[in-house]
Amino acid sequence: MALRPCKVIVAGGGVAGLSLALMLEKHGIDFLLLEAYPDVVAAVGAGIALAPNGLRLIEQLGCYEDLQKCSAGADQVHFRKPDGEILWGMDEGLAEACIEKCVPRAFSLKC
């Protein structure tokens, strides 16, 4: 049975939406990416943060080196309550902890 032509609608330009759009493009599948903001990083105080598992996907999509050129790493992380009190945090050794505990040896990625 022959496949019918179709167009995929991707809702949102976050990590998942942009990843899906890239995969569809690489496979020649027609798609429409819908995003509420005109820029990838909207001026609403938000950005895209990628954990090691997300970086592995970016590596598999062939975008890791390009991403490294236009991004900044984190040297500390804190989870806070709504009032600002720290629930948990890591002030030093974040990159080393990510590489040692999160990234398989097959990948030599920086966090």
CSV table of C-alpha atoms in Angstrom, one decimal:
chain,number,residue,atom,x,y,z
A,1,MET,CA,0.0,0.0,0.0
A,2,ALA,CA,1.4,3.4,-1.0
A,3,LEU,CA,1.8,6.0,1.7
A,4,ARG,CA,-0.3,9.1,1.4
A,5,PRO,CA,1.5,12.5,1.4
A,6,CYS,CA,0.9,14.4,4.7
A,7,LYS,CA,2.1,17.4,6.5
A,8,VAL,CA,3.0,17.2,10.2
A,9,ILE,CA,2.1,20.1,12.5
A,10,VAL,CA,4.6,20.6,15.3
A,11,ALA,CA,3.2,22.7,18.2
A,12,GLY,CA,5.9,24.7,20.0
A,13,GLY,CA,9.5,25.7,19.4
A,14,GLY,CA,10.9,24.3,22.7
A,15,VAL,CA,13.4,21.5,22.9
A,16,ALA,CA,11.0,18.7,21.8
A,17,GLY,CA,9.4,20.8,19.0
A,18,LEU,CA,12.7,21.9,17.5
A,19,SER,CA,14.2,18.4,17.8
A,20,LEU,CA,11.1,16.9,16.0
A,21,ALA,CA,11.3,19.5,13.3
A,22,LEU,CA,14.9,18.8,12.7
A,23,MET,CA,14.3,15.0,12.5
A,24,LEU,CA,11.4,15.6,10.1
A,25,GLU,CA,13.5,17.9,7.9
A,26,LYS,CA,16.4,15.3,7.8
A,27,HIS,CA,14.0,12.7,6.6
A,28,GLY,CA,12.3,14.9,4.0
A,29,ILE,CA,8.9,15.0,5.7
A,30,ASP,CA,6.9,18.1,5.2
A,31,PHE,CA,6.0,20.0,8.5
A,32,LEU,CA,4.8,23.2,9.9
A,33,LEU,CA,6.3,24.5,13.2
A,34,LEU,CA,4.0,26.7,15.2
A,35,GLU,CA,5.5,28.9,17.9
A,36,ALA,CA,3.9,31.7,19.9
A,37,TYR,CA,7.0,33.8,20.0
A,38,PRO,CA,8.9,35.2,17.0
A,39,ASP,CA,12.4,34.2,18.4
A,40,VAL,CA,13.7,30.9,19.6
A,41,VAL,CA,14.5,32.5,23.0
A,42,ALA,CA,11.7,34.8,23.7
A,43,ALA,CA,12.2,38.0,25.7
A,44,VAL,CA,10.1,36.7,28.7
A,45,GLY,CA,13.0,35.7,30.9
A,46,ALA,CA,13.1,32.1,29.6
A,47,GLY,CA,15.6,30.1,27.7
A,48,ILE,CA,16.3,26.5,26.8
A,49,ALA,CA,18.3,24.4,29.3
A,50,LEU,CA,19.5,21.0,28.3
A,51,ALA,CA,20.4,18.2,30.7
A,52,PRO,CA,22.9,15.5,29.7
A,53,ASN,CA,20.1,13.3,28.2
A,54,GLY,CA,19.0,16.2,26.0
A,55,LEU,CA,22.6,16.9,25.0
A,56,ARG,CA,22.9,13.2,23.8
A,57,LEU,CA,19.9,13.8,21.5
A,58,ILE,CA,21.5,17.0,20.2
A,59,GLU,CA,24.7,15.0,19.5
A,60,GLN,CA,22.7,12.3,17.7
A,61,LEU,CA,21.0,15.0,15.6
A,62,GLY,CA,24.4,16.4,14.6
A,63,CYS,CA,23.9,19.8,16.2
A,64,TYR,CA,26.1,19.6,19.3
A,65,GLU,CA,29.1,21.4,17.9
A,66,ASP,CA,27.0,24.3,16.5
A,67,LEU,CA,25.1,24.5,19.9
A,68,GLN,CA,28.4,24.7,21.8
A,69,LYS,CA,29.4,27.8,19.7
A,70,CYS,CA,26.4,29.8,20.7
A,71,SER,CA,25.6,28.6,24.3
A,72,ALA,CA,27.0,28.9,27.8
A,73,GLY,CA,27.4,26.2,30.3
A,74,ALA,CA,26.3,26.3,33.9
A,75,ASP,CA,28.8,26.1,36.8
A,76,GLN,CA,26.1,25.9,39.5
A,77,VAL,CA,22.5,25.0,39.9
A,78,HIS,CA,19.9,25.6,42.6
A,79,PHE,CA,16.3,24.5,43.1
A,80,ARG,CA,14.3,27.1,45.1
A,81,LYS,CA,11.0,27.4,46.8
A,82,PRO,CA,8.6,30.2,45.6
A,83,ASP,CA,10.0,32.4,48.4
A,84,GLY,CA,13.5,32.0,47.1
A,85,GLU,CA,14.8,29.6,49.8
A,86,ILE,CA,17.2,27.0,48.4
A,87,LEU,CA,15.9,23.4,48.5
A,88,TRP,CA,19.0,21.9,46.9
A,89,GLY,CA,22.0,23.3,45.2
A,90,MET,CA,25.4,22.6,43.8
A,91,ASP,CA,27.8,25.5,43.7
A,92,GLU,CA,31.0,23.7,42.5
A,93,GLY,CA,31.8,20.7,40.4
A,94,LEU,CA,28.6,20.7,38.3
A,95,ALA,CA,30.3,19.9,35.0
A,96,GLU,CA,32.4,17.1,36.5
A,97,ALA,CA,29.3,15.6,38.3
A,98,CYS,CA,27.4,15.6,35.0
A,99,ILE,CA,30.1,14.0,33.1
A,100,GLU,CA,30.9,11.4,35.7
A,101,LYS,CA,27.3,10.4,36.6
A,102,CYS,CA,25.1,11.3,33.6
A,103,VAL,CA,27.0,11.1,30.4
A,104,PRO,CA,27.9,7.6,29.1
A,105,ARG,CA,31.6,7.2,28.1
A,106,ALA,CA,30.6,6.9,24.4
A,107,PHE,CA,29.9,10.7,24.5
A,108,SER,CA,32.5,13.3,25.6
A,109,LEU,CA,30.0,16.1,26.2
A,110,LYS,CA,30.4,19.1,28.5
A,111,CYS,CA,27.4,20.1,30.6
